XYZ file of C-alpha atoms in Angstrom:
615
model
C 1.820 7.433 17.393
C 5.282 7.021 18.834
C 7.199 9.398 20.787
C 7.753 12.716 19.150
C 11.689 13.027 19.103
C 13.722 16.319 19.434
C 16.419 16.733 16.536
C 17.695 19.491 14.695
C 16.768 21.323 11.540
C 13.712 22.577 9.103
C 12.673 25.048 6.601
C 14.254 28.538 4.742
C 13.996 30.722 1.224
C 10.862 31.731 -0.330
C 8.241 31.142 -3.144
C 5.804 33.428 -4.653
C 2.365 32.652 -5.717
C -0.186 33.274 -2.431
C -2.856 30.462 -1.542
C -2.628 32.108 2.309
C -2.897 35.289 0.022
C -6.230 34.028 -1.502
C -7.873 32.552 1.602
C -6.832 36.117 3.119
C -8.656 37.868 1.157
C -11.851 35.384 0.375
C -12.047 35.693 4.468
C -10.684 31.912 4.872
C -8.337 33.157 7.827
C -10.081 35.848 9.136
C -8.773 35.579 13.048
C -11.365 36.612 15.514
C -10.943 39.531 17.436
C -9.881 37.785 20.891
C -7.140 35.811 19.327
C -5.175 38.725 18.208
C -1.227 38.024 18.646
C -0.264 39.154 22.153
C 3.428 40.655 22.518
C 6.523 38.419 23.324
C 9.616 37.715 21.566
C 8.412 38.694 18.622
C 8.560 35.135 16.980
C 5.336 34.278 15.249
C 5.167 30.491 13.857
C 5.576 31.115 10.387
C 8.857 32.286 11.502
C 9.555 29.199 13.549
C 8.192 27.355 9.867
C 10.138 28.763 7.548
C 9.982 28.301 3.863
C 11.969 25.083 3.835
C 11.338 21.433 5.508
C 13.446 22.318 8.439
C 12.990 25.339 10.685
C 15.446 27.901 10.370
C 14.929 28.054 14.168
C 15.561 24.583 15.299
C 17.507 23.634 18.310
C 16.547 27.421 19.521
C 13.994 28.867 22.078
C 11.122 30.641 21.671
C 9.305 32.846 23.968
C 5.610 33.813 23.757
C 4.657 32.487 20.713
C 0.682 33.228 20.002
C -1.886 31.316 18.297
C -4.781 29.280 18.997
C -5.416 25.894 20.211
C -7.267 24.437 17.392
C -7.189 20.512 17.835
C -6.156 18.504 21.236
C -4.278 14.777 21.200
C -5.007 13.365 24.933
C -4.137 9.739 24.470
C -0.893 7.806 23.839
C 2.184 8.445 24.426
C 2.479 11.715 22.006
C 0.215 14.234 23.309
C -0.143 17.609 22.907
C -1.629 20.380 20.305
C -1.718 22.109 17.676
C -2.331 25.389 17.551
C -2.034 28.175 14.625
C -1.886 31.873 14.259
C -5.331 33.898 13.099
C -2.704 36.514 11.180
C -1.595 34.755 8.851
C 1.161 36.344 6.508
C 1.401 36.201 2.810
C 3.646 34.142 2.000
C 2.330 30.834 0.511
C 5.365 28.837 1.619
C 4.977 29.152 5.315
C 2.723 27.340 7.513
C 0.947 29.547 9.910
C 0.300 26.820 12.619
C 2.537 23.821 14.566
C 2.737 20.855 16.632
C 3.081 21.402 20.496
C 4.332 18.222 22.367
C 3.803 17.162 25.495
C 4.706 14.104 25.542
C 2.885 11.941 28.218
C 1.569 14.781 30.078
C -2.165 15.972 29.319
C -1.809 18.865 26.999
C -3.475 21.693 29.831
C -5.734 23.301 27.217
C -8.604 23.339 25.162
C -9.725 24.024 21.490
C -10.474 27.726 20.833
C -7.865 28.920 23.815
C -5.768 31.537 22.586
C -2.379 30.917 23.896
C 1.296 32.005 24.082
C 3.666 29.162 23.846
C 7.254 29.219 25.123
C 9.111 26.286 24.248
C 12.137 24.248 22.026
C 11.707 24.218 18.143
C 12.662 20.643 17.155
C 11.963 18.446 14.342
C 10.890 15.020 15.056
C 11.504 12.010 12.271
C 8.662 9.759 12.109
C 9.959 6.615 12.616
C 13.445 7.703 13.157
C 15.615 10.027 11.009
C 17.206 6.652 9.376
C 13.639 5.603 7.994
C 14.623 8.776 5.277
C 10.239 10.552 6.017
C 9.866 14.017 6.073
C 10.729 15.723 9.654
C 7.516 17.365 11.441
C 8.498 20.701 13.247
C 7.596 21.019 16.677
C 8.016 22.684 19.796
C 9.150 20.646 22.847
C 9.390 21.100 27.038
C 6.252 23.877 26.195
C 5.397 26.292 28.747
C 1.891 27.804 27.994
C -0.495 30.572 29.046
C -3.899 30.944 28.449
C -5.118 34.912 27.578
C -8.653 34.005 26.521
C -11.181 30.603 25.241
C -13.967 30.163 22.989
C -11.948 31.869 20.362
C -13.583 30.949 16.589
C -10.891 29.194 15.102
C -8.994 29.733 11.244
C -10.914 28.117 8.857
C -9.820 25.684 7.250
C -7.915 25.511 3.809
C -9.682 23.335 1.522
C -7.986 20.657 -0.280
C -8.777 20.189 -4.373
C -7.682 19.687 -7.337
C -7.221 23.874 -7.891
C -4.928 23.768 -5.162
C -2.898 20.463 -5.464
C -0.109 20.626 -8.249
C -0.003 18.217 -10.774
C 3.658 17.510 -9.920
C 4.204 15.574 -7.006
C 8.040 16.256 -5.685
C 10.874 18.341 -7.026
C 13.346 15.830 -7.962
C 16.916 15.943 -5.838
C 18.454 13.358 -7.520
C 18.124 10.820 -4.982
C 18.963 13.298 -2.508
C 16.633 15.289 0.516
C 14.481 17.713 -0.538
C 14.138 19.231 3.016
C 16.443 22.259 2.488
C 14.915 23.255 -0.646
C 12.625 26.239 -1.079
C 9.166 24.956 -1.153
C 7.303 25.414 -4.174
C 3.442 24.929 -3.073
C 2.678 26.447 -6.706
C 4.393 23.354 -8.438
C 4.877 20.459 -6.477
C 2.116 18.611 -4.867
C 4.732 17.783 -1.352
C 5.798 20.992 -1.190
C 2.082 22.333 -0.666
C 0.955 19.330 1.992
C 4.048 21.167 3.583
C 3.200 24.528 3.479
C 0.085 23.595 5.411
C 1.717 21.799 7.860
C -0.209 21.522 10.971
C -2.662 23.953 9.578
C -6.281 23.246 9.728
C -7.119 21.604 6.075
C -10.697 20.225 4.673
C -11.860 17.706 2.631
C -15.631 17.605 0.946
C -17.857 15.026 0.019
C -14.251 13.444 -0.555
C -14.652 9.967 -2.438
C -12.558 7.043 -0.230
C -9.926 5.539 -2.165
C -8.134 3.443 1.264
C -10.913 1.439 2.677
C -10.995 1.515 6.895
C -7.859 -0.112 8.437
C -7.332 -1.646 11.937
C -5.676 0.931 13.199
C -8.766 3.088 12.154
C -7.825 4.943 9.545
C -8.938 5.720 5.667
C -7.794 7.060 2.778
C -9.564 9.340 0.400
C -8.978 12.050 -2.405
C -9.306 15.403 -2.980
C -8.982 15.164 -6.784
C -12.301 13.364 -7.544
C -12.098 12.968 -11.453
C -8.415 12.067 -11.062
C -6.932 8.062 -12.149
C -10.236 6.899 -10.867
C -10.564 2.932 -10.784
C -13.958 1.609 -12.357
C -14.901 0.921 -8.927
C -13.805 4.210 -7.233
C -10.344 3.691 -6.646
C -7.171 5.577 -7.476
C -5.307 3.736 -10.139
C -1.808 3.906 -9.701
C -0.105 3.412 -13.012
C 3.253 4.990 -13.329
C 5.776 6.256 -11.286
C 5.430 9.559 -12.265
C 2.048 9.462 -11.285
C 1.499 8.700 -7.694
C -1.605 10.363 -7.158
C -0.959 13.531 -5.556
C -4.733 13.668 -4.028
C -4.519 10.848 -1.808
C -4.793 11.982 2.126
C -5.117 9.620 5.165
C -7.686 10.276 7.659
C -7.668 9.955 11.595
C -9.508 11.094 14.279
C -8.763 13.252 17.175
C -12.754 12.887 18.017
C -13.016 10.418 21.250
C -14.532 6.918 20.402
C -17.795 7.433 22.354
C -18.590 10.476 21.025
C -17.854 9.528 17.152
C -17.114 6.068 15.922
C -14.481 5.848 13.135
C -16.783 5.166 10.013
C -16.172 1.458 8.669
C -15.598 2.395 5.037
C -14.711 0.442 1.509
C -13.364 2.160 -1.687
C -15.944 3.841 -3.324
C -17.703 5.063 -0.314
C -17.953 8.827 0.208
C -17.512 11.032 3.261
C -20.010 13.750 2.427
C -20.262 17.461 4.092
C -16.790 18.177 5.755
C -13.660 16.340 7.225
C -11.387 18.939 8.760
C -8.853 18.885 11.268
C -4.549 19.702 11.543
C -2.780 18.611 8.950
C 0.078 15.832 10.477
C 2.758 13.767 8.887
C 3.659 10.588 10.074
C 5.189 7.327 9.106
C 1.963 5.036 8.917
C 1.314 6.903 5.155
C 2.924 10.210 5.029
C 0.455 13.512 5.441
C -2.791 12.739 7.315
C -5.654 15.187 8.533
C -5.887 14.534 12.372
C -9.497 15.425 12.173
C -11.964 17.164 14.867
C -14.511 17.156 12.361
C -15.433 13.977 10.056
C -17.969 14.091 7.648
C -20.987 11.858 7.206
C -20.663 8.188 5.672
C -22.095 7.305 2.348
C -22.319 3.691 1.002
C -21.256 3.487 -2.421
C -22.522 -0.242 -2.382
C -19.390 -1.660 -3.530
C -19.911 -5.688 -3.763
C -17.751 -8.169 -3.999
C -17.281 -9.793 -7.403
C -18.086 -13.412 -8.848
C -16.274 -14.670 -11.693
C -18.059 -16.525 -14.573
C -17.561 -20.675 -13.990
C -15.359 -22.034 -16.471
C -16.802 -24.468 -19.756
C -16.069 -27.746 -19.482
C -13.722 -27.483 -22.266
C -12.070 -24.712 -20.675
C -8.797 -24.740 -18.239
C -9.496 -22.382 -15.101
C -6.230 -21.333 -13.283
C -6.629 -19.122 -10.436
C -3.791 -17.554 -8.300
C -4.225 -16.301 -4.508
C -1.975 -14.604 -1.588
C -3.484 -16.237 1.538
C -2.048 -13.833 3.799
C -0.016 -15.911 6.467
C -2.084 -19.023 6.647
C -1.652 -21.652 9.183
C -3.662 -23.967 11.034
C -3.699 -21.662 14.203
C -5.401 -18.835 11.386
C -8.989 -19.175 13.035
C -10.855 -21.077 11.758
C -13.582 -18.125 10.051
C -10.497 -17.642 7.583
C -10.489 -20.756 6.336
C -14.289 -21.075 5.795
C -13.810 -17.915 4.247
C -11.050 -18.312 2.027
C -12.818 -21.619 1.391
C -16.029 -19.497 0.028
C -14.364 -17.334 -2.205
C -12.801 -20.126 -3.900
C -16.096 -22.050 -4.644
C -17.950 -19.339 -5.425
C -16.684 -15.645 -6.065
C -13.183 -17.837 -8.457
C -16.046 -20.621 -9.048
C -13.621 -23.550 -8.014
C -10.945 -23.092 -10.612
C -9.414 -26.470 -11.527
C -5.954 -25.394 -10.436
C -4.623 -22.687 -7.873
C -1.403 -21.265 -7.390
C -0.587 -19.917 -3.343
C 1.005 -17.721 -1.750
C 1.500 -17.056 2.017
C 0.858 -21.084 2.815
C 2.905 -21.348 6.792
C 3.865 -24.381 7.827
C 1.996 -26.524 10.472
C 2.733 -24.261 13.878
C 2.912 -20.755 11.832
C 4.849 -18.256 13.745
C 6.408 -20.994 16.637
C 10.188 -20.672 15.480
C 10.819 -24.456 16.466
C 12.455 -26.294 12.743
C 8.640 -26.978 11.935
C 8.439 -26.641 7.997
C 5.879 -29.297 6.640
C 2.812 -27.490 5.794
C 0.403 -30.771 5.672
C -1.930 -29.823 7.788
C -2.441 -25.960 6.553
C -3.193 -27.644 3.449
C -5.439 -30.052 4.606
C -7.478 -27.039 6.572
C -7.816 -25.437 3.721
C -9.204 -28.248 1.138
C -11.324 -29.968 4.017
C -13.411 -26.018 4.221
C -13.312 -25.786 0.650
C -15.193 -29.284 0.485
C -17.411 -28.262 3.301
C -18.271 -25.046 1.103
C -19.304 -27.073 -1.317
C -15.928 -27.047 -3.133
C -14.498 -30.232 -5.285
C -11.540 -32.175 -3.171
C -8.521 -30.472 -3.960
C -5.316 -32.150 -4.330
C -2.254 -29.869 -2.912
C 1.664 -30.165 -4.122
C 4.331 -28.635 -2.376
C 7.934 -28.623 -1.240
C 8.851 -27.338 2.228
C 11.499 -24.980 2.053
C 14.602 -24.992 4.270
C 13.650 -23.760 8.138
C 14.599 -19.942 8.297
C 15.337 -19.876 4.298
C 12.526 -18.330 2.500
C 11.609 -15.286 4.353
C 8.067 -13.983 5.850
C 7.342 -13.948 9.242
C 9.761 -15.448 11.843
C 9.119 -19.583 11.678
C 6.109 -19.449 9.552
C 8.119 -20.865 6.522
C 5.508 -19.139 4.119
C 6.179 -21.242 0.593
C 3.642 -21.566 -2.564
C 1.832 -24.267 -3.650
C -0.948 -25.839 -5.949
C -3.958 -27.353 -5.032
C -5.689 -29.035 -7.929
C -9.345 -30.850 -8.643
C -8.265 -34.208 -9.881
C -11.676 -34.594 -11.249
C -10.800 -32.395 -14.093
C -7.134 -32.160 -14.170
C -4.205 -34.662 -13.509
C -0.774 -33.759 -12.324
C 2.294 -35.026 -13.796
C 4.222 -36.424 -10.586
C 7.648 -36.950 -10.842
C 10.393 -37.973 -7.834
C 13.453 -35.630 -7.025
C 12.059 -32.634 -6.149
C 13.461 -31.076 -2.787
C 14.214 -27.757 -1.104
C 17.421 -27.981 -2.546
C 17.303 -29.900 -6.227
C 16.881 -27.387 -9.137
C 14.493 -28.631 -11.268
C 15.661 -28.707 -15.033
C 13.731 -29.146 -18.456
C 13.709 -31.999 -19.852
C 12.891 -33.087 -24.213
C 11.524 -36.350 -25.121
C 9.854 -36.807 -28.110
C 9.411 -33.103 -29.371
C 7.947 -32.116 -26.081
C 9.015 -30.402 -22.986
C 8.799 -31.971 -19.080
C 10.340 -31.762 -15.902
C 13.431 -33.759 -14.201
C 10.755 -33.077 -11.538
C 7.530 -32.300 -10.746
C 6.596 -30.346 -8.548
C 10.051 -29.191 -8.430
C 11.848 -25.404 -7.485
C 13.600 -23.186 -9.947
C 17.109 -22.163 -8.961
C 16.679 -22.785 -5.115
C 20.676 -21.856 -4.893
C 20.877 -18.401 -6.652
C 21.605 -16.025 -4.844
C 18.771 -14.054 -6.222
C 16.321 -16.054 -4.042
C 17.996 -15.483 -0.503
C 15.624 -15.207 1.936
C 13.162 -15.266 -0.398
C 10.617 -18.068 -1.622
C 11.835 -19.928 -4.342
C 9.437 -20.519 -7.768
C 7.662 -23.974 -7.543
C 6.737 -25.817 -11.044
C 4.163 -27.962 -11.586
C 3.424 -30.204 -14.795
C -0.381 -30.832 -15.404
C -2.694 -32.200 -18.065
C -6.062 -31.012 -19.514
C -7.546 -32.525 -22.736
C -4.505 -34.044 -24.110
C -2.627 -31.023 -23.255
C 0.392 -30.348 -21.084
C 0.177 -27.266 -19.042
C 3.433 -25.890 -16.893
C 2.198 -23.489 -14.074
C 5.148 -21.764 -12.209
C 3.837 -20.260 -8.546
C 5.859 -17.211 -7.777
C 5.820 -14.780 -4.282
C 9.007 -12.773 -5.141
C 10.454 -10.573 -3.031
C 8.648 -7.789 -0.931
C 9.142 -3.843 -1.363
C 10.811 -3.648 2.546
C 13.958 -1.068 2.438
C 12.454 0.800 -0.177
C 12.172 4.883 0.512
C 9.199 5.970 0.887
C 6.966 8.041 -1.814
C 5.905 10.717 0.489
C 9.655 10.941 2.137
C 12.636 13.376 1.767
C 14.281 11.438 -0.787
C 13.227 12.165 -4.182
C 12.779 10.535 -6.340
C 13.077 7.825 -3.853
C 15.364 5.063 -3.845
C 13.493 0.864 -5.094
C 16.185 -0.540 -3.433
C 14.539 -3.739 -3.362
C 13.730 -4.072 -6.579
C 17.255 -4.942 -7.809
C 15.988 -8.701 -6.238
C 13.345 -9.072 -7.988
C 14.996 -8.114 -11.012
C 17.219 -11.145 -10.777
C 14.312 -13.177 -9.690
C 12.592 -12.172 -12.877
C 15.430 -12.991 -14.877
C 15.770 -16.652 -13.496
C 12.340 -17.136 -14.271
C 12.547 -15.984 -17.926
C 15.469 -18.064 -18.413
C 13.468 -21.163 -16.832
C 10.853 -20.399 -19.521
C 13.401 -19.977 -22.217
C 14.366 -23.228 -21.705
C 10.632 -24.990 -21.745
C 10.126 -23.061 -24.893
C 14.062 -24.232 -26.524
C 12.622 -27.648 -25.960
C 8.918 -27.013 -27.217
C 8.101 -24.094 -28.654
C 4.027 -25.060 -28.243
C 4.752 -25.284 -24.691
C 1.993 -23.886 -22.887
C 2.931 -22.018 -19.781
C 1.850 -19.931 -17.039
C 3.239 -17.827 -14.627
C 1.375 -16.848 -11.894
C 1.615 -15.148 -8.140
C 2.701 -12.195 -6.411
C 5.430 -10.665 -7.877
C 5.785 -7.543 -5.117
C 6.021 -5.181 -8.238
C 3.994 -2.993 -10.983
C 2.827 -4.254 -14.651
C 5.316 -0.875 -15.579
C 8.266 -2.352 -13.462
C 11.751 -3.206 -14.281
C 11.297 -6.819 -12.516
C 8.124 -7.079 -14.958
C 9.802 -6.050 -18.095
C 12.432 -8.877 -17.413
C 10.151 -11.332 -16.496
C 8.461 -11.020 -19.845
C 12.064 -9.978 -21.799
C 12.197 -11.272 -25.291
C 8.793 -11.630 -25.484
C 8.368 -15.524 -23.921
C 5.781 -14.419 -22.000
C 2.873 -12.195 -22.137
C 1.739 -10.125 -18.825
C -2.639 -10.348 -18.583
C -3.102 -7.091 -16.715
C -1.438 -5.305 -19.435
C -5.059 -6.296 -21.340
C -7.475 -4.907 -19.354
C -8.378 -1.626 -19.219
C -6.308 0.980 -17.338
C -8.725 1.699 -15.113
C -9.412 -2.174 -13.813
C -4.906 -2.992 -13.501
C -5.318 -3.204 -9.846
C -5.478 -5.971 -6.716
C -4.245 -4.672 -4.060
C -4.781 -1.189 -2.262
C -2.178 0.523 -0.262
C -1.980 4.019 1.160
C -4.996 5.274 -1.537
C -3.343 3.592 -4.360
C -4.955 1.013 -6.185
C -2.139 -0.999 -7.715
C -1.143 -4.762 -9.335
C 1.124 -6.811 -7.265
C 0.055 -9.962 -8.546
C 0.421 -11.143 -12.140
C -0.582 -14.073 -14.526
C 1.714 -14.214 -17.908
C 1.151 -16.795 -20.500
C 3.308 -17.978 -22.926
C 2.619 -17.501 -27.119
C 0.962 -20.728 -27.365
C -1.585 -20.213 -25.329
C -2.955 -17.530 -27.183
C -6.491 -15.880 -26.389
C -7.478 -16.486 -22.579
C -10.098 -14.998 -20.361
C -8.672 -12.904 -17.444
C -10.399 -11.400 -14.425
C -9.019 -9.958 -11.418
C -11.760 -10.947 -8.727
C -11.977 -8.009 -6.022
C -13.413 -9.717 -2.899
C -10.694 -7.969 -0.692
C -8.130 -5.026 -1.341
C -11.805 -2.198 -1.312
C -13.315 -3.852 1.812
C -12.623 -2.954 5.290
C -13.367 -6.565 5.679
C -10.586 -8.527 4.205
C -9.889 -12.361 3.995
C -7.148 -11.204 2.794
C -5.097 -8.030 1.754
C -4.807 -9.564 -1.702
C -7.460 -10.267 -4.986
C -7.199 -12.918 -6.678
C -7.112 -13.894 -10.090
C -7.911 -16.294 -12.632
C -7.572 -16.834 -16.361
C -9.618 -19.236 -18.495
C -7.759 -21.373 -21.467
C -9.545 -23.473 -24.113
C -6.725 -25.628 -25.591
């Protein structure tokens, strides 16, 4: 984590209702008899909590605070402990424990010490106060004493679906929530708060957020709650952001307890307890001391059903950032999931293709040679020989990572469909529809919508393709609009948060729409498809006017609710990627493939897709 940092503010007013109450009384913080609270100032940590998101005591000292050390941080650069008071009081809205930070200093004690803790009351903005997350009260420049060890510690309040509201976050307008009375009783943040730094427990919780490279997971205490067909959390409204989702760490050294390697669907069994932290690498996390015991749910990797030889397969794909210095063991794998999980679909949209160096910022922007990487593995996987179209974009123009020039393209089997090419196509030429003889084409093909509008700055631009299969013309558009950067964050102080992002795609969309209006003001019949990453929900405004005035219909929207996902992120199975089809097309066959978003072990961060067309 990064440096805890010392500003000012935190929490006041109070609620009613009394989980602290209930766990009093059921024995759940039952202090042992050598941690009673030893004299000082008086100041016990629910005081220095408060019942709002900022401590009515920040910027102030404290003198002798008393609790007991119940979880240790020795690494990084953001030590220190947490430690909690056995006497709880009974008011639901205050935490009874808190963060002590020590910075790069070893912390001086151990778990089960009860201590009295002298220090600054501070509240520290993960990620900066500008990044608009919750603040994290803490006490800073700590002076600590020791009265006794071995103390039993509080135990822990367990997280479920009896304790979670069904509400997530009051709503401020747009504005912070962190001077409002928390409400653990009714909103879901306002209870993660009210526990803050408290010990918390998960059981036998399912994982929804398979293992990460920073090793971490996600997983849910509401079991039965938007549960994907494959043991997910489906995220499917804004209103509904799945209140049960908590990240897991580990405080528990590496040779003592590796970090299980999980996938969605898997199960951490018995109990996972520990502090519960907030940070800005997914909002509320439990730190835990105790993890529970790994079950494989089995989750495999789907294969999609080859296409008929009278049917049109048309896949799309997010790469992730692929360039020829990608090792090679992406490629070969990419390579295998489009032979056999997609079963070699005859044409595939891209996203995410670099150009020739990747990341070297030196006016590089041909992309030849990814391409050729890619198609020469797919052939040694047993693959047909691709054909790839593409334009380079201008150097610096179409966003990503710093000189990878990330663009779309097609590759294609010639062997079962041809592709219309037609000269003038360029970084800079907006393609335009063309009518000859009662049908629809291109000035040129592959060509880019609308490079100039503004709605594509430092973004990729739309690439358009004209193909043939069975007497048929078939227009695919490859899309990556956009990405979500800027926008506030779900767990953060703003509520509702703030999509500033999405006012791009929005535009995007409506470029799009207005390309397809024009195939289908030329043709009608014109059979089109729009396929990539969009960066936004099948419930999104970018998605409504993408498909305004009904030109174009959006697949996910026809599977069940519980299969609308691709992608994973914090917990949340969601759709980022979209194939739409235009009237004509009529009936197709759609399957989202998951081969990546569950698996700790991704090609890439992205499933891909395919539909199947009989003309």
């Amino acid at each position: 984590m990064p440096n805890r940092r010392s500003t000012s503010t935190r929490r006041r007013a109070a609620t009613t209702g009394s989980l602290i109450a209930g766990a009093l009384a059921a024995g759940l913080l039952a202090p042992a008899q050598s941690a009673s609270a030893a004299p000082g100032s008086g100041t016990r940590i629910h005081d220095i909590q408060g019942t709002t998101r900022v401590s009515p005591l920040a910027g102030q000292q404290v003198q002798d605070v008393p609790g007991v050390v119940t979880a240790v941080r020795n690494f990084g650069s953001a030590r220190g402990f947490w430690f909690q008071d056995p006497e709880a009081d009974r008011n639901e809205a205050t935490s009874e424990a808190v963060f002590v930070f020590t910075g790069q200093n070893a912390p001086g004690v151990a778990v089960g010490d009860a201590v009295l803790v002298s220090g600054t009351v501070s509240e520290y903005y993960p990620g900066g106060e500008a990044a608009g997350l919750q603040s994290v009260t803490q006490l800073t420049k700590p002076t600590v004493t020791v009265k006794s060890s071995g103390n039993v510690l509080p135990a822990p309040v367990r997280l479920r679906p009896s304790v979670i509201p069904d509400r997530y976050a009051p709503d401020a307008r747009g504005g912070s929530i962190e001077k409002l009375p928390l409400q653990p009783g009714r909103y879901a943040l306002d209870r993660y708060e009210s526990l803050e730094g408290m010990r918390v427990e998960v059981r036998d919780a399912p994982v929804v957020g398979a293992t990460s490279e920073h090793k971490d997971l996600w997983v849910t205490a509401e079991p039965r709650h938007n549960r994907t067909v494959r043991g997910g959390t489906v995220y499917g409204s804004y209103a509904d952001p799945n209140a049960g989702r908590v990240k897991i760490a580990s405080l528990i050294p590496y040779a003592q307890r590796a970090f299980p390697v999980a996938n969605v669907g898997d199960e951490l069994t018995g109990s996972t307890a520990g502090p519960l932290d907030y940070n800005n690498f997914g909002g509320y996390t439990i730190q835990a001391t105790e993890l529970g015991t790994l079950k494989d749910g089995k989750l495999r990797r789907e294969v999609t059903r080859k296409q008929k030889s009278d049917e049109l397969a048309v896949a799309t794909y997010n790469v992730e950032n692929l360039s020829p210095t990608t090792p090679q063991a992406k490629f070969d794998r990419l390579a295998a999931a489009l032979v056999t999980n997609l079963a070699s679909p005859d044409i595939v949209a891209l996203e995410e293709v670099q150009d020739d160096n990747g990341t070297t910022n030196d006016g590089v922007v041909d992309a030849g040679q990814t391409l050729k990487k890619l198609t020469d593995a797919i052939v040694a996987a047993g693959g047909p020989a691709y054909e790839w179209r593409q334009i380079s974009p201008v150097n610096g123009q179409d966003g990503g990572q710093p000189g990878g020039n990330i663009r779309t393209a097609f590759l294609f089997n010639p062997a079962r469909v041809s592709f219309k090419d037609i000269p003038g196509g360029d970084a800079g030429t907006a393609v335009k529809v063309t009518r000859e003889g009662g049908k629809a084409g291109l000035s040129a093909s592959p060509g880019r919508i609308e490079p100039a509008d503004a709605a594509w700055t430092n973004s990729r631009k739309p690439l358009v393709g004209q193909f043939a299969f069975r007497g048929e013309d078939v227009f695919v558009v490859a899309n990556h609009f956009n990405s979500k950067g800027g926008d506030q964050a779900v767990d953060g102080r703003f509520q509702l948060p703030a999509r500033t992002s999405e006012k791009q795609r929005v535009a995007q969309s409506k470029v799009v729409n207005a390309f397809v209006k024009q195939l289908l003001a030329a043709d009608r019949r014109a059979n089109v498809i729009v396929a990539g990453d969009l960066n936004d929900y099948q419930f999104s405004p970018a998605v409504k006017a993408l498909t305004s005035g009904g030109v174009l219909t959006d697949l996910v929207d026809k599977l069940p609710k519980k299969e609308r996902y691709g992608y994973v992120y914090q917990g949340n199975s969601q759709v980022l990627d979209h194939m739409l089809t235009s009237r004509h097309l009529g009936r197709v066959d759609y399957d989202i493939v998951h081969i990546n978003a569950e698996f700790a072990d991704q090609a890439s961060d992205h499933d891909p897709q395919v539909l199947r067309w009989k003309p």
